[in-house]
mmCIF file of N, CA and C in Angstrom:
data_model
loop_
_atom_site.group_PDB
_atom_site.id
_atom_site.type_symbol
_atom_site.label_atom_id
_atom_site.label_comp_id
_atom_site.label_asym_id
_atom_site.label_seq_id
_atom_site.Cartn_x
_atom_site.Cartn_y
_atom_site.Cartn_z
ATOM 1 N N SER E 1 2.725 -11.532 1.936
ATOM 2 C CA SER E 1 2.932 -11.567 3.355
ATOM 3 C C SER E 1 1.926 -11.012 4.023
ATOM 4 N N GLY E 2 2.041 -11.137 5.391
ATOM 5 C CA GLY E 2 1.018 -10.195 5.938
ATOM 6 C C GLY E 2 2.462 -8.937 6.410
ATOM 7 N N SER E 3 3.256 -8.911 6.311
ATOM 8 C CA SER E 3 5.054 -7.727 5.857
ATOM 9 C C SER E 3 4.521 -6.961 5.011
ATOM 10 N N ASP E 4 4.550 -8.236 3.881
ATOM 11 C CA ASP E 4 4.052 -7.548 2.837
ATOM 12 C C ASP E 4 3.056 -5.836 2.367
ATOM 13 N N LEU E 5 2.036 -6.247 2.709
ATOM 14 C CA LEU E 5 0.668 -5.838 3.368
ATOM 15 C C LEU E 5 1.412 -4.198 4.209
ATOM 16 N N LYS E 6 1.775 -5.037 4.785
ATOM 17 C CA LYS E 6 2.360 -3.776 5.549
ATOM 18 C C LYS E 6 3.233 -2.589 5.462
ATOM 19 N N ASN E 7 3.721 -2.823 4.733
ATOM 20 C CA ASN E 7 4.924 -2.042 4.202
ATOM 21 C C ASN E 7 4.007 -1.320 2.941
ATOM 22 N N LEU E 8 3.242 -2.379 2.086
ATOM 23 C CA LEU E 8 2.915 -1.490 1.008
ATOM 24 C C LEU E 8 2.291 -0.198 1.221
ATOM 25 N N CYS E 9 1.226 -0.517 2.488
ATOM 26 C CA CYS E 9 -0.050 0.566 3.556
ATOM 27 C C CYS E 9 1.151 1.658 4.220
ATOM 28 N N VAL E 10 2.495 1.219 4.511
ATOM 29 C CA VAL E 10 3.182 2.454 5.132
ATOM 30 C C VAL E 10 3.425 3.315 4.482
ATOM 31 N N THR E 11 4.062 2.524 2.342
ATOM 32 C CA THR E 11 4.174 3.308 1.899
ATOM 33 C C THR E 11 3.257 4.173 0.941
ATOM 34 N N ALA E 12 2.430 3.779 0.966
ATOM 35 C CA ALA E 12 0.899 5.041 0.559
ATOM 36 C C ALA E 12 0.916 5.797 1.250
ATOM 37 N N ALA E 13 1.201 5.963 2.829
ATOM 38 C CA ALA E 13 0.554 6.764 3.720
ATOM 39 C C ALA E 13 1.304 7.556 3.417
ATOM 40 N N HIS E 14 2.806 7.068 3.808
ATOM 41 C CA HIS E 14 3.655 8.920 3.364
ATOM 42 C C HIS E 14 3.872 9.113 2.211
ATOM 43 N N LEU E 15 3.053 8.831 1.309
ATOM 44 C CA LEU E 15 2.890 9.886 -0.530
ATOM 45 C C LEU E 15 2.576 11.138 -0.063
ATOM 46 N N PRO E 16 1.102 10.772 0.804
ATOM 47 C CA PRO E 16 0.747 12.429 1.540
ATOM 48 C C PRO E 16 1.563 13.427 2.180
ATOM 49 N N ILE E 17 2.138 12.714 2.848
ATOM 50 C CA ILE E 17 2.695 13.300 3.488
ATOM 51 C C ILE E 17 4.493 14.039 2.929
ATOM 52 N N ARG E 18 5.168 12.969 1.961
ATOM 53 C CA ARG E 18 5.374 13.658 0.434
ATOM 54 C C ARG E 18 5.499 14.671 0.375
ATOM 55 N N GLU E 19 4.038 14.857 0.004
ATOM 56 C CA GLU E 19 4.030 16.068 -0.608
ATOM 57 C C GLU E 19 4.149 17.187 -0.542
ATOM 58 N N ILE E 20 3.679 17.194 0.895
ATOM 59 C CA ILE E 20 3.556 18.174 1.737
ATOM 60 C C ILE E 20 4.599 19.144 1.732
ATOM 61 N N LEU E 21 5.703 18.080 1.900
ATOM 62 C CA LEU E 21 6.945 18.618 2.243
ATOM 63 C C LEU E 21 7.474 19.359 0.879
ATOM 64 N N GLU E 22 7.241 18.592 0.087
ATOM 65 C CA GLU E 22 7.978 18.804 -1.670
ATOM 66 C C GLU E 22 7.252 20.406 -1.642
ATOM 67 N N LYS E 23 6.008 20.797 -1.078
ATOM 68 C CA LYS E 23 5.522 22.083 -1.789
ATOM 69 C C LYS E 23 5.376 22.946 -0.594
ATOM 70 N N GLU E 24 5.934 22.193 0.875
ATOM 71 C CA GLU E 24 6.603 23.773 2.212
ATOM 72 C C GLU E 24 7.856 23.738 0.880
ATOM 73 N N LYS E 25 9.269 23.084 0.673
ATOM 74 C CA LYS E 25 10.374 23.286 0.363
ATOM 75 C C LYS E 25 10.218 23.957 -0.718
ATOM 76 N N LYS E 26 8.972 23.515 -1.658
ATOM 77 C CA LYS E 26 9.033 25.151 -2.376
ATOM 78 C C LYS E 26 9.208 26.257 -2.630
ATOM 79 N N GLU E 27 8.204 26.162 -1.703
ATOM 80 C CA GLU E 27 7.188 27.915 -0.923
ATOM 81 C C GLU E 27 7.975 28.079 -0.612
ATOM 82 N N LYS E 28 9.101 27.968 0.237
ATOM 83 C CA LYS E 28 10.120 28.023 1.253
ATOM 84 C C LYS E 28 11.301 28.531 0.415
ATOM 85 N N ALA E 29 11.858 28.176 -0.723
ATOM 86 C CA ALA E 29 12.824 28.573 -1.527
ATOM 87 C C ALA E 29 11.787 29.470 -2.162
ATOM 88 N N LEU E 30 10.668 30.333 -2.381
ATOM 89 C CA LEU E 30 10.262 31.052 -3.416
ATOM 90 C C LEU E 30 10.160 32.328 -2.672
ATOM 91 N N ALA E 31 9.436 32.129 -1.831
ATOM 92 C CA ALA E 31 10.251 32.893 -0.397
ATOM 93 C C ALA E 31 10.885 34.021 -0.281
ATOM 94 N N GLU E 32 12.434 33.008 0.373
ATOM 95 C CA GLU E 32 13.745 33.131 0.335
ATOM 96 C C GLU E 32 13.897 33.934 -1.075
ATOM 97 N N VAL E 33 13.817 33.504 -2.227
ATOM 98 C CA VAL E 33 13.825 34.433 -3.860
ATOM 99 C C VAL E 33 12.803 35.800 -3.541
ATOM 100 N N GLU E 34 12.004 35.687 -3.105
ATOM 101 C CA GLU E 34 11.826 36.860 -2.830
ATOM 102 C C GLU E 34 11.600 38.120 -2.192
ATOM 103 N N LYS E 35 12.456 36.801 -1.121
ATOM 104 C CA LYS E 35 12.654 37.967 0.606
ATOM 105 C C LYS E 35 11.260 38.510 0.746
ATOM 106 N N ARG E 36 10.692 37.186 1.219
ATOM 107 C CA ARG E 36 9.502 37.833 1.871
ATOM 108 C C ARG E 36 9.246 36.668 3.395
ATOM 109 N N PRO E 37 8.274 36.710 3.828
ATOM 110 C CA PRO E 37 8.239 36.321 5.664
ATOM 111 C C PRO E 37 8.213 34.419 4.665
ATOM 112 N N LEU E 38 8.999 33.444 5.540
ATOM 113 C CA LEU E 38 8.390 32.088 5.148
ATOM 114 C C LEU E 38 6.607 32.178 5.484
ATOM 115 N N PRO E 39 6.579 30.364 4.377
ATOM 116 C CA PRO E 39 4.611 30.135 4.762
ATOM 117 C C PRO E 39 5.788 29.848 5.761
ATOM 118 N N GLN E 40 3.352 29.716 6.778
ATOM 119 C CA GLN E 40 3.503 28.969 7.864
ATOM 120 C C GLN E 40 3.776 27.387 7.321
ATOM 121 N N SER E 41 4.132 26.031 8.606
ATOM 122 C CA SER E 41 4.003 25.174 8.687
ATOM 123 C C SER E 41 3.014 24.363 8.001
ATOM 124 N N CYS E 42 2.994 23.487 7.730
ATOM 125 C CA CYS E 42 1.412 22.670 7.568
ATOM 126 C C CYS E 42 1.189 21.818 8.575
ATOM 127 N N SER E 43 -0.471 22.299 9.137
ATOM 128 C CA SER E 43 -0.715 20.812 10.230
ATOM 129 C C SER E 43 -1.390 19.837 9.712
ATOM 130 N N SER E 44 -1.516 19.223 10.447
ATOM 131 C CA SER E 44 -2.388 17.392 10.183
ATOM 132 C C SER E 44 -3.121 17.699 9.422
ATOM 133 N N ASN E 45 -3.855 18.840 9.513
ATOM 134 C CA ASN E 45 -5.218 18.967 9.243
ATOM 135 C C ASN E 45 -4.683 19.321 7.649
ATOM 136 N N ASP E 46 -3.775 20.059 7.122
ATOM 137 C CA ASP E 46 -3.714 19.738 6.116
ATOM 138 C C ASP E 46 -3.157 18.647 5.121
ATOM 139 N N VAL E 47 -3.008 17.561 5.467
ATOM 140 C CA VAL E 47 -2.401 15.752 4.966
ATOM 141 C C VAL E 47 -3.893 15.283 4.904
ATOM 142 N N ARG E 48 -3.889 15.755 3.246
ATOM 143 C CA ARG E 48 -5.016 14.950 2.502
ATOM 144 C C ARG E 48 -5.465 13.176 2.797
ATOM 145 N N ALA E 49 -6.660 12.194 2.277
ATOM 146 C CA ALA E 49 -6.867 11.183 2.589
ATOM 147 C C ALA E 49 -6.451 10.597 2.417
ATOM 148 N N LEU E 50 -5.783 9.048 2.002
ATOM 149 C CA LEU E 50 -5.627 8.456 1.152
ATOM 150 C C LEU E 50 -6.234 7.720 0.088
ATOM 151 N N ARG E 51 -5.679 8.126 -1.445
ATOM 152 C CA ARG E 51 -6.475 7.324 -2.162
ATOM 153 C C ARG E 51 -5.826 5.951 -2.895
ATOM 154 N N ILE E 52 -6.597 5.790 -3.553
ATOM 155 C CA ILE E 52 -6.485 3.904 -4.620
ATOM 156 C C ILE E 52 -5.251 4.702 -5.715
ATOM 157 N N SER E 53 -4.841 5.663 -6.050
ATOM 158 C CA SER E 53 -3.196 5.762 -6.845
ATOM 159 C C SER E 53 -2.230 5.983 -5.690
ATOM 160 N N ASP E 54 -2.225 6.255 -4.072
ATOM 161 C CA ASP E 54 -1.696 6.246 -3.058
ATOM 162 C C ASP E 54 -1.079 4.501 -3.519
ATOM 163 N N PHE E 55 -2.051 3.669 -2.818
ATOM 164 C CA PHE E 55 -1.626 2.216 -3.427
ATOM 165 C C PHE E 55 -1.330 1.358 -4.923
ATOM 166 N N LYS E 56 -1.913 2.402 -5.425
ATOM 167 C CA LYS E 56 -1.753 1.559 -6.568
ATOM 168 C C LYS E 56 0.457 2.557 -6.887
ATOM 169 N N HIS E 57 0.823 3.498 -6.497
ATOM 170 C CA HIS E 57 2.079 4.615 -6.773
ATOM 171 C C HIS E 57 2.994 3.171 -5.799
ATOM 172 N N ALA E 58 2.717 3.113 -4.767
ATOM 173 C CA ALA E 58 2.592 2.514 -3.181
ATOM 174 C C ALA E 58 3.601 0.428 -3.760
ATOM 175 N N HIS E 59 2.398 -0.299 -5.031
ATOM 176 C CA HIS E 59 2.098 -1.678 -5.357
ATOM 177 C C HIS E 59 4.135 -1.324 -6.085
ATOM 178 N N GLU E 60 3.366 -0.530 -7.055
ATOM 179 C CA GLU E 60 4.794 -0.200 -7.635
ATOM 180 C C GLU E 60 6.273 0.034 -7.221
ATOM 181 N N GLN E 61 6.435 0.809 -6.162
ATOM 182 C CA GLN E 61 7.796 1.026 -5.454
ATOM 183 C C GLN E 61 7.721 0.005 -4.398
ATOM 184 N N VAL E 62 7.223 -1.142 -3.988
ATOM 185 C CA VAL E 62 7.251 -2.253 -2.864
ATOM 186 C C VAL E 62 7.455 -3.167 -3.368
ATOM 187 N N CYS E 63 8.752 -4.443 -3.034
ATOM 188 C CA CYS E 63 8.638 -5.607 -3.863
ATOM 189 C C CYS E 63 8.180 -6.465 -2.659
ATOM 190 N N ALA E 64 8.101 -7.874 -3.259
ATOM 191 C CA ALA E 64 7.362 -8.919 -2.443
ATOM 192 C C ALA E 64 8.327 -9.802 -1.758
ATOM 193 N N SER E 65 8.178 -9.676 -0.368
ATOM 194 C CA SER E 65 9.723 -10.713 0.438
ATOM 195 C C SER E 65 9.750 -11.548 -0.009
ATOM 196 N N VAL E 66 9.230 -12.712 -0.832
ATOM 197 C CA VAL E 66 9.317 -13.818 -1.175
ATOM 198 C C VAL E 66 9.230 -14.189 -1.806
ATOM 199 N N SER E 67 9.922 -14.455 -2.807
ATOM 200 C CA SER E 67 10.026 -15.027 -4.222
ATOM 201 C C SER E 67 8.625 -15.701 -4.912
ATOM 202 N N SER E 68 8.641 -15.696 -6.137
ATOM 203 C CA SER E 68 7.085 -16.305 -6.000
ATOM 204 C C SER E 68 7.806 -17.760 -6.331
ATOM 205 N N ASP E 69 8.666 -18.207 -6.619
ATOM 206 C CA ASP E 69 9.522 -19.424 -6.944
ATOM 207 C C ASP E 69 10.136 -20.241 -5.837
ATOM 208 N N SER E 70 9.533 -19.571 -4.539
ATOM 209 C CA SER E 70 9.913 -20.177 -2.892
ATOM 210 C C SER E 70 10.381 -21.689 -3.152
ATOM 211 N N THR E 71 9.890 -22.360 -2.254
ATOM 212 C CA THR E 71 9.591 -23.758 -2.159
ATOM 213 C C THR E 71 8.433 -23.354 -1.193
ATOM 214 N N ASN E 72 8.625 -22.508 -0.271
ATOM 215 C CA ASN E 72 7.598 -22.285 0.735
ATOM 216 C C ASN E 72 6.254 -21.507 -0.117
ATOM 217 N N MET E 73 6.424 -20.774 -1.428
ATOM 218 C CA MET E 73 5.453 -19.831 -2.314
ATOM 219 C C MET E 73 4.443 -21.464 -2.773
ATOM 220 N N ASN E 74 5.625 -22.250 -3.165
ATOM 221 C CA ASN E 74 5.269 -23.232 -4.165
ATOM 222 C C ASN E 74 4.211 -24.607 -3.515
ATOM 223 N N GLU E 75 4.528 -24.407 -2.164
ATOM 224 C CA GLU E 75 3.736 -25.107 -1.074
ATOM 225 C C GLU E 75 2.567 -24.229 -0.763
ATOM 226 N N LEU E 76 2.365 -23.203 -0.537
ATOM 227 C CA LEU E 76 1.370 -22.966 -0.534
ATOM 228 C C LEU E 76 0.231 -22.638 -1.778
ATOM 229 N N ILE E 77 0.651 -22.180 -3.340
ATOM 230 C CA ILE E 77 0.549 -22.908 -4.066
ATOM 231 C C ILE E 77 -0.744 -23.717 -4.046
ATOM 232 N N GLN E 78 -0.049 -24.913 -3.837
ATOM 233 C CA GLN E 78 -0.672 -26.161 -4.002
ATOM 234 C C GLN E 78 -1.813 -26.513 -3.378
ATOM 235 N N TRP E 79 -0.719 -25.999 -2.015
ATOM 236 C CA TRP E 79 -2.056 -25.981 -0.688
ATOM 237 C C TRP E 79 -3.589 -25.544 -1.012
ATOM 238 N N ASN E 80 -3.589 -24.410 -1.201
ATOM 239 C CA ASN E 80 -4.139 -23.319 -2.471
ATOM 240 C C ASN E 80 -4.874 -24.734 -3.184
ATOM 241 N N ASP E 81 -4.460 -24.922 -4.674
ATOM 242 C CA ASP E 81 -5.210 -25.540 -5.316
ATOM 243 C C ASP E 81 -6.197 -26.276 -4.775
ATOM 244 N N LEU E 82 -5.553 -27.099 -3.328
ATOM 245 C CA LEU E 82 -6.087 -28.466 -2.784
ATOM 246 C C LEU E 82 -7.657 -28.048 -2.338
ATOM 247 N N TYR E 83 -7.331 -26.820 -0.954
ATOM 248 C CA TYR E 83 -7.730 -27.220 -0.428
ATOM 249 C C TYR E 83 -8.553 -25.757 0.200
ATOM 250 N N GLY E 84 -8.359 -24.625 -1.570
ATOM 251 C CA GLY E 84 -8.361 -23.327 -0.748
ATOM 252 C C GLY E 84 -9.777 -23.242 -2.170
ATOM 253 N N ASP E 85 -10.026 -21.452 -1.895
ATOM 254 C CA ASP E 85 -10.891 -21.325 -2.797
ATOM 255 C C ASP E 85 -9.923 -21.654 -4.653
ATOM 256 N N GLY E 86 -8.965 -21.521 -4.528
ATOM 257 C CA GLY E 86 -8.215 -21.661 -5.831
ATOM 258 C C GLY E 86 -8.792 -23.056 -6.491
ATOM 259 N N GLY E 87 -8.820 -24.405 -4.988
ATOM 260 C CA GLY E 87 -9.026 -25.254 -5.719
ATOM 261 C C GLY E 87 -10.565 -25.715 -6.263
ATOM 262 N N SER E 88 -10.776 -27.052 -6.391
ATOM 263 C CA SER E 88 -11.430 -27.746 -7.079
ATOM 264 C C SER E 88 -12.289 -27.687 -6.249
ATOM 265 N N ARG E 89 -12.607 -27.897 -5.136
ATOM 266 C CA ARG E 89 -13.125 -28.356 -3.615
ATOM 267 C C ARG E 89 -14.466 -27.391 -3.719
ATOM 268 N N LYS E 90 -15.533 -28.543 -4.123
ATOM 269 C CA LYS E 90 -17.189 -28.186 -4.379
ATOM 270 C C LYS E 90 -17.419 -27.945 -2.854
ATOM 271 N N LYS E 91 -19.225 -27.416 -2.674
ATOM 272 C CA LYS E 91 -19.865 -27.271 -1.389
ATOM 273 C C LYS E 91 -20.686 -28.778 -1.550
ATOM 274 N N THR E 92 -20.819 -29.888 -0.676
ATOM 275 C CA THR E 92 -21.734 -30.182 -0.350
ATOM 276 C C THR E 92 -23.095 -29.747 -0.387
ATOM 277 N N THR E 93 -23.853 -30.236 -0.021
ATOM 278 C CA THR E 93 -24.850 -30.172 0.340
ATOM 279 C C THR E 93 -25.445 -31.728 1.232
ATOM 280 N N LEU E 94 -26.104 -31.592 2.385
ATOM 281 C CA LEU E 94 -25.974 -32.833 3.298
ATOM 282 C C LEU E 94 -27.379 -33.729 2.449
ATOM 283 N N SER E 95 -27.575 -34.333 2.950
ATOM 284 C CA SER E 95 -28.827 -35.134 2.887
ATOM 285 C C SER E 95 -30.015 -34.656 3.154
ATOM 286 N N TYR E 96 -30.101 -34.274 4.369
ATOM 287 C CA TYR E 96 -30.929 -34.565 5.390
ATOM 288 C C TYR E 96 -31.952 -32.813 5.451
ATOM 289 N N PHE E 97 -30.969 -32.233 4.349
ATOM 290 C CA PHE E 97 -31.664 -31.145 3.803
ATOM 291 C C PHE E 97 -32.340 -30.409 2.934
ATOM 292 N N MET E 98 -32.169 -31.987 2.508
ATOM 293 C CA MET E 98 -33.411 -31.851 1.033
ATOM 294 C C MET E 98 -34.894 -31.977 1.273
#
């Protein structure tokens, strides 16, 4: 559903942020151990662009909100089989184009 796609995209978008937060946490801990000044925080320019791997990882994390066995899903599949691209509907050419 559209909501599922939104959740997938949001989860994928959070991955680069999580990477930065983990990196900052490690650098801060290392700086404290070595008794040196804390590193500067990252800015929005440090956030990398999304990659296809982010979406693949998000796909593993996000569950569908509708069960594939639900009544609504079965009706949607049936409709698609009859009328959608998954169906046997063929484009017919009109006779006046001959």
